[in-house]
């Protein structure tokens, strides 16, 4: 397990450290003021006593008595100041330790709430803070109420997606059947209508998949990334098993499928597509194609953005890379694209990095 080093000072320091330092600092300032007042009062009292003693001496011993009284007062003041400062520093250090311990006790429920929140695997779970009805319990109840509202919102979205899937696909299927049955094959309009119908179906499927992936993963399983890549693209190179990813096999397969389809669709005649998994959880797809300006690469991951030379009436819906990014983020990963220069054949290098839960050693090839 990797432990993070807690900073001691600065804006990034922990609340516990800041409380301990503030506690010790306030004690040090108040203690210094107290010792200053005590020393001034003691010095004033010592001088008065010394004057009374000198007044009782005879005329011959007055000068010597004054000198001795001053020396005694000065020595006593210096000793008291030295020991007072040393005692103040020791007690201030003790105050910092006490402040650290007190802050730890006070903030322990916050740490428990944080750990419990990190263990939550779904919106249906709650922090369920127990204890007295104080500010911390109020905070926990507020977070639980927020989770409840989010769960309601996501349930509403899930129902909307399911209903939209049915309501939008059914009329399109009806239209396709009517076109195929009602129009002769030699009719010029027939193929145009069928192509428009298929584009609408692909667009709806892409939007529903994008919404489902952005909603998060309802269930997770251990998936060998290498197996998924090889199933979707037979010519892929996979080192070992590619790592085991905790996620949805269906969505990961869709991620690979979209990457390969995008690389093929935006390729040039006689170009190439390379799909590789050379490190656990790292999928790289390289293709040749038109040279993409560096400033346009990030925009390709936005919905309905197409590469140069692709019109809106083409076969694609402009959702391929946006779906890839959404699926990668849903699995706790990231996707990055780099444009290739003309001397390299153009195109893109798209790299998807996914967190790996288990890394198994590569299986040696048979001799």
Coordinates of C-alpha atoms in Angstrom, one line a residue:
X1 CA 0.0 0.0 0.0
X2 CA 1.3 3.4 -0.9
X3 CA 1.2 6.0 1.9
X4 CA 1.2 9.7 1.1
X5 CA 3.4 11.9 3.1
X6 CA 1.4 14.6 5.0
X7 CA 2.7 18.1 4.5
X8 CA 3.6 20.0 7.7
X9 CA 3.1 23.6 6.6
X10 CA 1.4 25.6 3.9
X11 CA -1.9 25.6 2.2
X12 CA -1.8 21.9 1.6
X13 CA -1.2 20.9 5.2
X14 CA -3.6 18.7 7.1
X15 CA -6.3 20.2 9.4
X16 CA -4.9 18.2 12.3
X17 CA -1.4 19.7 11.8
X18 CA -2.8 23.2 11.5
X19 CA -4.9 22.8 14.6
X20 CA -1.9 21.5 16.6
X21 CA 0.3 24.4 15.4
X22 CA -2.3 27.0 16.1
X23 CA -2.9 25.5 19.6
X24 CA 0.8 25.6 20.4
X25 CA 1.3 29.1 18.9
X26 CA -1.6 30.6 20.8
X27 CA -0.3 29.0 24.0
X28 CA 3.2 30.3 23.3
X29 CA 2.0 33.9 22.8
X30 CA -0.2 33.9 25.8
X31 CA 2.5 32.3 27.9
X32 CA 5.1 34.8 26.8
X33 CA 2.7 37.7 27.7
X34 CA 2.1 36.1 31.1
X35 CA 5.8 35.6 31.9
X36 CA 6.5 39.2 30.8
X37 CA 4.0 40.6 33.2
X38 CA 5.2 38.3 36.0
X39 CA 8.8 39.2 35.4
X40 CA 8.0 43.0 35.5
X41 CA 6.0 42.6 38.7
X42 CA 8.7 40.5 40.3
X43 CA 11.4 43.0 39.3
X44 CA 9.4 45.9 40.7
X45 CA 8.8 44.0 44.0
X46 CA 12.5 43.1 44.3
X47 CA 13.6 46.7 43.8
X48 CA 11.2 47.9 46.5
X49 CA 12.5 45.2 49.0
X50 CA 16.1 46.1 48.1
X51 CA 15.4 49.8 48.8
X52 CA 13.8 48.9 52.2
X53 CA 16.9 46.9 53.1
X54 CA 19.3 49.6 52.1
X55 CA 17.4 52.2 54.1
X56 CA 18.1 50.2 57.3
X57 CA 21.9 50.2 56.7
X58 CA 24.2 52.8 58.2
X59 CA 25.8 55.7 56.2
X60 CA 29.0 53.9 55.6
X61 CA 27.4 50.8 54.1
X62 CA 24.7 52.6 52.0
X63 CA 26.7 52.7 48.8
X64 CA 27.8 49.1 49.1
X65 CA 24.3 48.0 50.1
X66 CA 22.8 49.7 47.0
X67 CA 25.4 47.9 44.8
X68 CA 24.8 44.6 46.3
X69 CA 21.0 45.0 46.1
X70 CA 21.2 45.9 42.4
X71 CA 23.4 42.8 41.8
X72 CA 21.1 40.6 43.7
X73 CA 18.0 42.0 41.8
X74 CA 19.7 41.6 38.4
X75 CA 20.9 38.1 39.1
X76 CA 17.5 37.0 40.4
X77 CA 15.8 38.6 37.3
X78 CA 18.1 36.9 34.9
X79 CA 17.7 33.5 36.5
X80 CA 14.0 33.9 36.6
X81 CA 13.8 35.0 32.9
X82 CA 16.1 32.2 31.7
X83 CA 14.2 29.5 33.5
X84 CA 10.8 31.0 32.6
X85 CA 11.7 31.0 28.9
X86 CA 13.0 27.4 29.0
X87 CA 9.8 26.3 30.8
X88 CA 7.7 28.2 28.3
X89 CA 9.3 26.4 25.4
X90 CA 8.9 23.0 27.0
X91 CA 5.3 23.6 27.8
X92 CA 4.7 25.0 24.3
X93 CA 6.0 21.8 22.8
X94 CA 3.7 19.9 25.1
X95 CA 0.9 22.1 24.0
X96 CA 1.6 21.2 20.4
X97 CA 1.5 17.5 21.3
X98 CA -1.7 17.9 23.2
X99 CA -3.2 19.9 20.4
X100 CA -2.2 17.1 17.9
X101 CA -3.8 14.5 20.1
X102 CA -6.9 16.6 20.7
X103 CA -7.3 17.4 17.0
X104 CA -7.0 13.7 16.2
X105 CA -9.7 12.8 18.6
X106 CA -12.0 15.6 17.3
X107 CA -11.3 14.8 13.6
X108 CA -11.6 11.0 14.0
X109 CA -15.2 10.9 12.9
X110 CA -14.3 12.9 9.8
X111 CA -11.7 10.4 8.8
X112 CA -14.2 7.6 9.4
X113 CA -16.7 9.4 7.2
X114 CA -14.1 9.8 4.5
X115 CA -13.0 6.2 4.6
X116 CA -16.7 5.1 4.4
X117 CA -17.4 7.4 1.5
X118 CA -14.4 5.9 -0.4
X119 CA -15.8 2.4 0.1
X120 CA -19.2 3.3 -1.3
X121 CA -19.7 1.4 -4.5
X122 CA -23.0 2.8 -5.5
X123 CA -25.4 5.6 -5.0
X124 CA -27.8 3.3 -3.1
X125 CA -25.4 3.1 -0.2
X126 CA -25.2 5.7 2.6
X127 CA -22.7 7.0 5.2
X128 CA -25.2 6.3 8.0
X129 CA -23.2 8.4 10.6
X130 CA -24.0 7.3 14.1
X131 CA -23.4 9.4 17.3
X132 CA -24.6 12.5 19.0
X133 CA -26.6 15.0 17.1
X134 CA -23.8 17.4 16.4
X135 CA -22.2 19.2 13.4
X136 CA -20.5 16.1 12.1
X137 CA -23.6 14.0 12.2
X138 CA -25.4 16.9 10.4
X139 CA -22.7 16.8 7.7
X140 CA -23.1 13.1 7.3
X141 CA -26.9 13.4 7.0
X142 CA -26.4 16.1 4.4
X143 CA -24.2 13.9 2.4
X144 CA -26.7 11.0 2.6
X145 CA -29.4 13.4 1.5
X146 CA -27.3 14.4 -1.5
X147 CA -26.6 10.8 -2.4
X148 CA -30.4 10.2 -2.2
X149 CA -31.1 13.0 -4.6
X150 CA -28.4 11.8 -7.0
X151 CA -29.8 8.3 -6.9
X152 CA -33.2 9.6 -7.7
X153 CA -31.8 11.7 -10.6
X154 CA -29.8 8.7 -12.0
X155 CA -32.8 6.4 -11.7
X156 CA -34.9 8.9 -13.6
X157 CA -32.2 9.1 -16.3
X158 CA -31.9 5.3 -16.5
X159 CA -35.7 5.0 -17.0
X160 CA -35.6 7.8 -19.6
X161 CA -32.8 6.0 -21.6
X162 CA -34.7 2.7 -21.5
X163 CA -37.9 4.4 -22.6
X164 CA -36.1 6.4 -25.3
X165 CA -34.5 3.3 -26.6
X166 CA -37.8 1.6 -27.1
X167 CA -39.7 4.7 -28.4
X168 CA -37.1 5.8 -30.9
X169 CA -36.1 2.4 -32.3
X170 CA -39.6 1.1 -32.9
X171 CA -40.7 3.8 -35.4
X172 CA -37.4 3.5 -37.2
X173 CA -37.8 -0.2 -37.5
X174 CA -41.4 0.4 -38.8
X175 CA -40.1 2.9 -41.3
X176 CA -37.4 0.5 -42.5
X177 CA -39.9 -2.3 -43.0
X178 CA -42.3 0.1 -44.8
X179 CA -39.6 1.2 -47.2
X180 CA -38.4 -2.3 -47.9
X181 CA -41.9 -3.6 -48.5
X182 CA -43.6 -0.6 -50.1
X183 CA -41.0 0.5 -52.6
X184 CA -39.6 -1.6 -55.4
X185 CA -35.9 -2.4 -55.5
X186 CA -35.4 -0.4 -58.7
X187 CA -36.9 2.8 -57.1
X188 CA -34.3 5.5 -56.8
X189 CA -35.6 6.9 -53.6
X190 CA -35.7 3.5 -51.9
X191 CA -31.9 3.3 -51.2
X192 CA -31.7 6.9 -50.1
X193 CA -34.4 6.4 -47.6
X194 CA -32.8 3.2 -46.3
X195 CA -29.5 4.9 -45.9
X196 CA -31.1 7.7 -44.0
X197 CA -32.9 5.2 -41.8
X198 CA -29.7 3.3 -41.0
X199 CA -27.9 6.5 -40.1
X200 CA -30.7 7.5 -37.7
X201 CA -30.5 4.0 -36.1
X202 CA -26.7 4.3 -35.7
X203 CA -27.1 7.8 -34.2
X204 CA -29.7 6.6 -31.7
X205 CA -27.6 3.6 -30.7
X206 CA -24.5 5.8 -30.3
X207 CA -26.4 8.4 -28.2
X208 CA -27.8 5.7 -25.9
X209 CA -24.5 4.0 -25.5
X210 CA -22.9 7.4 -24.7
X211 CA -25.5 8.1 -22.1
X212 CA -25.2 4.6 -20.6
X213 CA -21.4 4.9 -20.3
X214 CA -21.5 8.4 -18.8
X215 CA -24.0 7.1 -16.2
X216 CA -21.2 4.9 -14.7
X217 CA -21.0 1.2 -14.3
X218 CA -23.8 -0.6 -12.4
X219 CA -21.9 -3.9 -12.3
X220 CA -18.2 -4.8 -12.6
X221 CA -16.3 -7.9 -13.4
X222 CA -12.7 -8.9 -14.0
X223 CA -12.0 -8.6 -17.8
X224 CA -8.8 -9.6 -19.5
X225 CA -8.1 -6.7 -21.8
X226 CA -6.1 -8.8 -24.2
X227 CA -8.9 -11.2 -24.8
X228 CA -11.3 -8.4 -25.6
X229 CA -8.9 -6.7 -28.0
X230 CA -8.2 -10.0 -29.8
X231 CA -11.9 -10.8 -30.1
X232 CA -12.6 -7.4 -31.7
X233 CA -9.5 -7.2 -33.9
X234 CA -7.8 -10.4 -35.0
X235 CA -4.6 -8.7 -36.1
X236 CA -3.9 -7.1 -32.7
X237 CA -0.6 -7.6 -30.9
X238 CA -1.1 -8.3 -27.2
X239 CA 1.8 -8.8 -24.7
X240 CA 0.7 -11.4 -22.2
X241 CA -3.0 -11.0 -21.2
X242 CA -3.0 -7.2 -21.4
X243 CA -3.8 -7.0 -17.7
X244 CA -7.1 -7.6 -15.9
X245 CA -9.4 -4.6 -15.8
X246 CA -12.3 -4.3 -13.4
X247 CA -15.3 -3.2 -15.5
X248 CA -17.9 -4.0 -18.1
X249 CA -16.8 -6.4 -20.8
X250 CA -19.6 -5.1 -23.1
X251 CA -18.4 -1.5 -22.8
X252 CA -14.7 -2.4 -23.2
X253 CA -15.5 -4.3 -26.3
X254 CA -17.4 -1.3 -27.6
X255 CA -14.4 0.9 -26.8
X256 CA -12.1 -1.3 -28.9
X257 CA -14.7 -1.6 -31.7
X258 CA -15.1 2.2 -31.9
X259 CA -11.4 2.8 -31.9
X260 CA -10.8 0.3 -34.7
X261 CA -13.8 1.5 -36.7
X262 CA -12.6 5.1 -36.4
X263 CA -9.1 4.2 -37.5
X264 CA -10.5 2.4 -40.5
X265 CA -13.0 5.0 -41.5
X266 CA -10.5 7.8 -41.5
X267 CA -7.7 5.9 -43.2
X268 CA -6.4 6.4 -46.7
X269 CA -6.5 3.8 -49.5
X270 CA -3.6 1.4 -48.9
X271 CA -3.1 2.6 -45.4
X272 CA -2.6 0.6 -42.2
X273 CA -4.1 0.1 -38.8
X274 CA -2.1 -1.2 -35.8
X275 CA -3.7 -2.3 -32.6
X276 CA -1.3 -3.1 -29.7
X277 CA -1.4 -3.8 -26.0
X278 CA 2.2 -3.7 -25.0
X279 CA 1.7 -2.8 -21.3
X280 CA -0.9 -3.9 -18.8
X281 CA -4.0 -1.8 -19.3
X282 CA -2.6 0.3 -22.1
X283 CA -4.3 0.0 -25.5
X284 CA -2.8 1.8 -28.5
X285 CA -4.4 2.2 -31.9
X286 CA -2.4 3.8 -34.8
X287 CA -3.6 4.5 -38.2
X288 CA -2.5 6.4 -41.3
X289 CA -4.8 9.1 -42.7
X290 CA -5.1 12.8 -43.3
X291 CA -2.8 15.0 -41.3
X292 CA -4.7 16.4 -38.3
X293 CA -3.6 19.8 -36.9
X294 CA -2.5 19.6 -33.3
X295 CA -5.0 22.2 -32.3
X296 CA -7.9 20.0 -33.6
X297 CA -7.0 16.8 -31.9
X298 CA -8.8 17.4 -28.6
X299 CA -12.0 18.5 -30.4
X300 CA -12.2 15.0 -32.0
X301 CA -13.4 13.7 -28.7
X302 CA -16.4 16.0 -28.6
X303 CA -19.8 14.6 -29.7
X304 CA -20.6 15.1 -33.4
X305 CA -17.1 16.2 -34.3
X306 CA -15.8 14.6 -37.5
X307 CA -12.4 14.6 -39.1
X308 CA -11.5 16.6 -42.1
X309 CA -13.3 15.5 -45.3
X310 CA -16.2 13.8 -43.5
X311 CA -19.6 15.3 -44.0
X312 CA -22.7 15.0 -41.8
X313 CA -24.5 12.8 -44.3
X314 CA -21.7 10.2 -44.2
X315 CA -22.1 6.8 -42.5
X316 CA -20.6 7.9 -39.2
X317 CA -22.5 9.8 -36.4
X318 CA -19.5 11.7 -35.0
X319 CA -19.7 9.9 -31.7
X320 CA -16.9 7.3 -32.0
X321 CA -14.2 8.9 -30.0
X322 CA -16.5 10.6 -27.5
X323 CA -17.9 7.2 -26.7
X324 CA -14.4 5.9 -26.3
X325 CA -13.5 8.6 -23.8
X326 CA -16.7 8.2 -21.9
X327 CA -16.2 4.4 -21.5
X328 CA -12.5 5.0 -20.5
X329 CA -13.5 7.5 -17.8
X330 CA -16.3 5.2 -16.5
X331 CA -13.6 2.6 -15.9
X332 CA -11.3 5.1 -14.1
X333 CA -9.0 5.5 -17.1
X334 CA -8.1 8.1 -19.7
X335 CA -7.6 8.4 -23.4
X336 CA -5.2 10.6 -25.3
X337 CA -4.6 11.2 -29.0
X338 CA -1.5 12.5 -30.8
X339 CA -1.5 13.6 -34.4
X340 CA 1.1 12.0 -36.7
X341 CA 3.1 14.1 -39.2
X342 CA 3.0 13.8 -43.0
X343 CA 6.3 12.0 -43.0
X344 CA 4.8 9.3 -40.7
X345 CA 1.8 8.8 -43.0
X346 CA -0.6 11.1 -41.1
X347 CA -3.4 9.8 -38.9
X348 CA -3.6 9.5 -35.2
X349 CA -2.0 7.6 -32.3
X350 CA -4.8 7.0 -29.8
X351 CA -3.8 5.6 -26.4
X352 CA -6.3 4.3 -23.8
X353 CA -4.9 3.8 -20.3
X354 CA -7.1 1.7 -17.9
X355 CA -6.4 0.8 -14.2
X356 CA -5.3 -2.8 -13.9
X357 CA -6.3 -4.8 -10.8
X358 CA -4.3 -8.0 -11.5
X359 CA -1.3 -8.4 -13.8
X360 CA -0.6 -12.0 -14.8
X361 CA 2.7 -13.1 -16.3
X362 CA 2.8 -13.6 -20.1
X363 CA 2.2 -17.1 -21.3
X364 CA 5.4 -18.3 -23.1
X365 CA 4.9 -19.2 -26.7
X366 CA 5.0 -22.9 -27.7
X367 CA 8.2 -24.0 -29.3

